CSV table of C-alpha atoms in Angstrom, one decimal:
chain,number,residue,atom,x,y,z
W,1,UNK,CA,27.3,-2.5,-17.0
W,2,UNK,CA,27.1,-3.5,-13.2
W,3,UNK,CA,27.8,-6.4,-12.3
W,4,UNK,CA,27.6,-8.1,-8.8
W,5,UNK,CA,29.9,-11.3,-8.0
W,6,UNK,CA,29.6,-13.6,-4.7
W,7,UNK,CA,32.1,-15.9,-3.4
W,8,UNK,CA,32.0,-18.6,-2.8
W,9,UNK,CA,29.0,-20.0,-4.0
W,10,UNK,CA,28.5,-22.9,-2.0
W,11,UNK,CA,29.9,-22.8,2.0
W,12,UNK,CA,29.7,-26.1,4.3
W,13,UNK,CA,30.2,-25.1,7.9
W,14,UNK,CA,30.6,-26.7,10.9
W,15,UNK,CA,28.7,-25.2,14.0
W,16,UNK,CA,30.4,-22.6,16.2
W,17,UNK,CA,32.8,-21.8,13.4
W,18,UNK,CA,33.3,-18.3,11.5
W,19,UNK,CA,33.0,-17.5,8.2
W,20,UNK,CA,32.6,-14.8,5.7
W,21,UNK,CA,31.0,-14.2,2.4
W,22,UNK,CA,32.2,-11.9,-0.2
W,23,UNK,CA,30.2,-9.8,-2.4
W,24,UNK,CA,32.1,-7.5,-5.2
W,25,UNK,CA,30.7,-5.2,-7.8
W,26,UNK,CA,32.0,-3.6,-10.8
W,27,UNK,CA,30.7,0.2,-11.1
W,28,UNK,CA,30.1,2.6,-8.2
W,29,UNK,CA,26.9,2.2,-6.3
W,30,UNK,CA,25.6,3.7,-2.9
W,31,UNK,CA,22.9,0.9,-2.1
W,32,UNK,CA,24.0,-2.6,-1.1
W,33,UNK,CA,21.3,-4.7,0.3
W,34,UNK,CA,21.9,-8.1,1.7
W,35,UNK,CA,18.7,-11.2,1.1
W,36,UNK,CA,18.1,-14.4,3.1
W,37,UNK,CA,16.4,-17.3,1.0
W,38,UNK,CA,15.2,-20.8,2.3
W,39,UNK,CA,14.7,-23.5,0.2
W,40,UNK,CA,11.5,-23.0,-2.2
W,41,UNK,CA,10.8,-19.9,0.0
W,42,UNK,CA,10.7,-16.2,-0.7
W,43,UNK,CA,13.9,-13.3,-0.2
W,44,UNK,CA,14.1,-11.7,3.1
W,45,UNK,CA,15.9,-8.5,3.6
W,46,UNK,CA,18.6,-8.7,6.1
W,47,UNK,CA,20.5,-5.8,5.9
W,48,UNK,CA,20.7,-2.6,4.1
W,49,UNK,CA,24.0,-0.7,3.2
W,50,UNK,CA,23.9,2.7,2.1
W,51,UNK,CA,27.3,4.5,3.1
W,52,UNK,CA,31.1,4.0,2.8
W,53,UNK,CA,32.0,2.0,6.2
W,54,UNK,CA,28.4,1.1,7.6
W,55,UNK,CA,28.4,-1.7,9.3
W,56,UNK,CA,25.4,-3.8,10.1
W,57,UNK,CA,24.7,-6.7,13.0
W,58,UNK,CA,22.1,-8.6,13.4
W,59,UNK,CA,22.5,-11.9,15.7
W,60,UNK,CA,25.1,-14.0,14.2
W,61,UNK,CA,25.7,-11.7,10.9
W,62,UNK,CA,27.6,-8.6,10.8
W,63,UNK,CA,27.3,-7.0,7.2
W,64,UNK,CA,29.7,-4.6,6.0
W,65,UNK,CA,30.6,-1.8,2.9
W,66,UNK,CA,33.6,-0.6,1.4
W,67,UNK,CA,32.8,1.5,-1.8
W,68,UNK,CA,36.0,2.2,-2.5
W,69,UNK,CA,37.0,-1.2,-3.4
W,70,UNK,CA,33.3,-2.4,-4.4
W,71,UNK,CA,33.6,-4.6,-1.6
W,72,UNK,CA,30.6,-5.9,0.8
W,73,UNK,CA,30.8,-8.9,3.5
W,74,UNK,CA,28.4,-10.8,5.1
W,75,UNK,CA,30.6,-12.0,8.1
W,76,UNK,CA,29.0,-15.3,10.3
W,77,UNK,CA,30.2,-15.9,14.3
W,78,UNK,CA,29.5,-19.0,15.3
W,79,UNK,CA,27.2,-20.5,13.1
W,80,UNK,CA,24.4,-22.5,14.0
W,81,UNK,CA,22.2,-25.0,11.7
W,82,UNK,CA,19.4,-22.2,11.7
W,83,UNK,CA,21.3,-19.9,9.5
W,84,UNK,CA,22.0,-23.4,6.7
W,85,UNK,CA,20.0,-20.7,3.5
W,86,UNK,CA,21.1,-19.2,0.7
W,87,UNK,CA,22.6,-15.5,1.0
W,88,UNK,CA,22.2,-13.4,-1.8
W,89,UNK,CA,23.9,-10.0,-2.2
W,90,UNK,CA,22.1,-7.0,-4.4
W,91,UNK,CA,23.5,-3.8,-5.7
W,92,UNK,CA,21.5,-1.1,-6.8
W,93,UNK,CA,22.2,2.0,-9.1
W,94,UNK,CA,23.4,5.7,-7.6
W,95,UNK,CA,20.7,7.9,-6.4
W,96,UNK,CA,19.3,10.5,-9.1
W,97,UNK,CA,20.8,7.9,-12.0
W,98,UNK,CA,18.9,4.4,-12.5
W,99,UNK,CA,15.1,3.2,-12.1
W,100,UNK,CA,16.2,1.3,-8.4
W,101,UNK,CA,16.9,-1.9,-10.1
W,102,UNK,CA,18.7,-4.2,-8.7
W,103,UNK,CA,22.0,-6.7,-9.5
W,104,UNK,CA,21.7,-9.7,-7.5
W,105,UNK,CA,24.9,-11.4,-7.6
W,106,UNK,CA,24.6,-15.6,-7.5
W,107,UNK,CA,23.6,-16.3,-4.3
W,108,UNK,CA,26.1,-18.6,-1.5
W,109,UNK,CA,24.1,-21.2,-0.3
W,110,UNK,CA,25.0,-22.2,3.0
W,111,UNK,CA,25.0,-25.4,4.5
W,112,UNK,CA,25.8,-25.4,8.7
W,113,UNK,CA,26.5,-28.8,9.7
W,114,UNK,CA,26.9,-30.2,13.2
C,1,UNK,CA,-1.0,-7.3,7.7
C,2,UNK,CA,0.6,-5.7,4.5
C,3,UNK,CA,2.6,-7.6,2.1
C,4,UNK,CA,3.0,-9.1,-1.5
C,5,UNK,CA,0.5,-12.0,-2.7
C,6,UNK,CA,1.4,-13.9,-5.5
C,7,UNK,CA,-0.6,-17.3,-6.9
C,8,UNK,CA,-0.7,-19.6,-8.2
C,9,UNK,CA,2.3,-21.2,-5.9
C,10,UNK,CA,2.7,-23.9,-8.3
C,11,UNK,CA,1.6,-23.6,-12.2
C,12,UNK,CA,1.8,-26.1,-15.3
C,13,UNK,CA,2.1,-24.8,-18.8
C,14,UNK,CA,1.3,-27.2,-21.9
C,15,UNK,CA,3.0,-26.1,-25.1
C,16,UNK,CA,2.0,-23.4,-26.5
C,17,UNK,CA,-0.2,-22.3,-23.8
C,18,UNK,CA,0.2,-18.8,-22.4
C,19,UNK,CA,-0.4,-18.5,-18.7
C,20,UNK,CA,-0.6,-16.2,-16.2
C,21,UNK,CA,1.2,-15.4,-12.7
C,22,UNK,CA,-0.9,-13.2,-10.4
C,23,UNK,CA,0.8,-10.5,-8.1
C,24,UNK,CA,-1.0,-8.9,-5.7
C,25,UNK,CA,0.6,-6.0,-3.1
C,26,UNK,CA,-1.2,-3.7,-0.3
C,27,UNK,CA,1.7,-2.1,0.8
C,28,UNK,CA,1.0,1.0,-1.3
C,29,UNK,CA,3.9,0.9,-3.4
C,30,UNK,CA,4.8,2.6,-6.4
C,31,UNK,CA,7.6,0.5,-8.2
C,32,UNK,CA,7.1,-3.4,-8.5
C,33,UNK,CA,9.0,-6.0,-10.0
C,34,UNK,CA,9.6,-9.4,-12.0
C,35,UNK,CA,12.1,-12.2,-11.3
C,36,UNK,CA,13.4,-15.3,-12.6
C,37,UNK,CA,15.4,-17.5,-11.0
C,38,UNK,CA,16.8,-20.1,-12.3
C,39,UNK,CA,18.3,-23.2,-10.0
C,40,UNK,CA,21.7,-22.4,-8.3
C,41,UNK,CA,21.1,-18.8,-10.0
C,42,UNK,CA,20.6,-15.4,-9.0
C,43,UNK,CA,17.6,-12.9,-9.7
C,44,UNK,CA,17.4,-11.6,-13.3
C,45,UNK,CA,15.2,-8.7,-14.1
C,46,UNK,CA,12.5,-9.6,-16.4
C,47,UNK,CA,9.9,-6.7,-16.4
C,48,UNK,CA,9.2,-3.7,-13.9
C,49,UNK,CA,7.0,-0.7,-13.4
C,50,UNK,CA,7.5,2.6,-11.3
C,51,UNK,CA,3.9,4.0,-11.7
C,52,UNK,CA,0.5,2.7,-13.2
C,53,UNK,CA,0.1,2.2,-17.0
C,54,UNK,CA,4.1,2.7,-17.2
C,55,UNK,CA,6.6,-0.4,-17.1
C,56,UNK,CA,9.8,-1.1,-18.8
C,57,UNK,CA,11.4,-4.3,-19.9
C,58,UNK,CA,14.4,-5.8,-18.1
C,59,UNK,CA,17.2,-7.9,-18.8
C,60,UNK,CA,15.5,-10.8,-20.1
C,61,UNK,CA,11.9,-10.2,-20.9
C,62,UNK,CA,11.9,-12.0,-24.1
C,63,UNK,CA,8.5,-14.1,-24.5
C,64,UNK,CA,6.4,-12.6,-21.3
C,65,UNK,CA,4.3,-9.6,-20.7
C,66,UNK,CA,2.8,-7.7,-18.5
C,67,UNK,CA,0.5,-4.9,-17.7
C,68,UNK,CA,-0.3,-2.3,-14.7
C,69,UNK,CA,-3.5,-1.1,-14.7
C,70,UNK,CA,-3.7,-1.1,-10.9
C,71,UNK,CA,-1.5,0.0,-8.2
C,72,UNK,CA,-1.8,-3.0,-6.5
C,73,UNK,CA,-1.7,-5.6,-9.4
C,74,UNK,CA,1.0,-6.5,-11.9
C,75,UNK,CA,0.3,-10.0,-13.6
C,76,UNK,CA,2.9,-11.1,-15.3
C,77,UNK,CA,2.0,-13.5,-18.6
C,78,UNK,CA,4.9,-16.2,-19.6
C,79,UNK,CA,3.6,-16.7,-23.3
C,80,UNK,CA,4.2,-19.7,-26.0
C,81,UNK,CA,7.5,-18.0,-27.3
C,82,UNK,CA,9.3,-18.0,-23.8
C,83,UNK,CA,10.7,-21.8,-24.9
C,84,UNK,CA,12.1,-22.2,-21.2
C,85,UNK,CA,10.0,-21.5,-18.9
C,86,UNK,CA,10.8,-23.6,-16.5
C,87,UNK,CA,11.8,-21.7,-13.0
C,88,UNK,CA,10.5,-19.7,-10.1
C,89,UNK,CA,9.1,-16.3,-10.6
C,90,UNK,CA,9.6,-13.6,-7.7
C,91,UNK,CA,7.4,-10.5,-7.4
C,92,UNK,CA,8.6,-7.5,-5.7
C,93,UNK,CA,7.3,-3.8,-4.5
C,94,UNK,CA,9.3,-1.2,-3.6
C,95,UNK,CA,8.7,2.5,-3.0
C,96,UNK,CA,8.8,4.8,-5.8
C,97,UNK,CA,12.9,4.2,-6.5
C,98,UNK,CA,13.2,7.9,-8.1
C,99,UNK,CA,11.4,9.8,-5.5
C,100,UNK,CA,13.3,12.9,-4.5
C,101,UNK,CA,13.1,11.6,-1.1
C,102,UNK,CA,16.4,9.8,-0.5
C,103,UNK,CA,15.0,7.4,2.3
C,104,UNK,CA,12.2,6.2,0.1
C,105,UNK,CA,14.9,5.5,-2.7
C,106,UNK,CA,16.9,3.3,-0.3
C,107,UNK,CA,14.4,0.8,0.8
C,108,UNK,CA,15.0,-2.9,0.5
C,109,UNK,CA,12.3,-4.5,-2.3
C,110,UNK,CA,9.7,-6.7,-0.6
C,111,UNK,CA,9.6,-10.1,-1.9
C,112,UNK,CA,6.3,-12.6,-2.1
C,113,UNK,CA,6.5,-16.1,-1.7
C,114,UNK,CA,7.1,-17.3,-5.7
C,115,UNK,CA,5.3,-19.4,-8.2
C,116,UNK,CA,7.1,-22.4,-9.4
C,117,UNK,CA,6.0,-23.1,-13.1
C,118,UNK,CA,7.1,-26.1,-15.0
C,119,UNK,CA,6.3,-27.5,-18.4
C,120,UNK,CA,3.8,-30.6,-18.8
């Protein structure tokens, strides 16, 4: 049975400092995807993973895959109160196997303080 | 523009009411989905459906239904046995998830904007 583990769950930040969020999983997968939520608001695809290595960038957030050790991050530069949501990390079954469901691990909600 | 409508955005249920969510897409996808999510929780699975007239329960569908009669439409009913039905419920689309096209397979789920429902 898959299933997907963040850490940590909750992150206060000050502004302009790094951070990184840690997303494992149990079983082999080749689909990682990476969801933005505000507060009482929908999920927002960020970044999609698909291959041993990839590595994603988008502003402030780098994403990044290791399959070997069931390992994604979601790495922040210099965080800015704009980013304060809650990141949730998703892992889907192995092409030609499952229906496309997805795990969705807990979600870390982040807090960016000035 | 395309996306995912879901209503009501807030819903009240009295005891042993059944009631309805609405989900709505016109992104012309194949596969959609039903979430739960509980506060300071992740998503859990309670329904989906690749094709129409076809869906399949999920990790916790327990006291809801559904149907698929339409492409675009895939209401999701929270009846009188679900005895916690407190929480917000996500709808998702996605593009056929089994297609033998490996590009359509990998696309992120599209997400609409929730419906909070809460007991009276």
């Amino acid at each position: 049975e898959l299933k997907v583990e963040q850490n940590p769950l909750f992150l206060s930040m000050q502004e302009g400092k790094n951070y990184t969020i840690y997303c494992n999983y149990s079983t082999t997968s080749d689909r990682l995807y990476w969801y933005r939520q505000d507060p009482g608001k929908s999920l927002e695809s960020l970044f999609v993973l698909l291959s041993n290595g990839a590595v994603k960038q988008e502003g402030r957030l780098m994403a990044s895959l290791d399959t070997k050790a069931r390992l994604s991050t979601l790495h922040i530069t210099a965080a800015v109160h704009d980013l304060s949501a809650t990141y949730f990390c998703a892992v889907g079954g192995n092409y030609g196997g499952s229906q496309g469901n997805l795990i969705f691990g807990k979600g870390t909600k982040l807090s960016v303080k000035p | 523009d395309g996306g995912i409508t879901q209503s009501p955005k807030y819903l009240f249920r009295k005891e042993g009411q059944n009631v309805t969510l609405s989900c709505e897409q016109n992104l012309n996808h194949d596969a959609m989905y039903w979430y739960r999510q509980d506060p300071g929780q992740g998503l859990r699975l309670i329904y989906y459906s690749q094709i129409v007239n076809d869906f399949q329960k999920g990790d916790i569908a327990e006291g809801y239904s559904v149907s698929r009669e339409k492409k675009e439409s895939f209401p999701l009913t929270v009846t009188s046995a679900q005895k916690n039905p407190t929480a917000f419920y996500l709808c998702a689309s996605s593009r056929r998830p089994t297609g033998s096209d490996r590009k359509v397979y990998n696309q992120p789920q599209h997400f609409g904007d929730g419906t909070r429902l809460s007991i009276l």
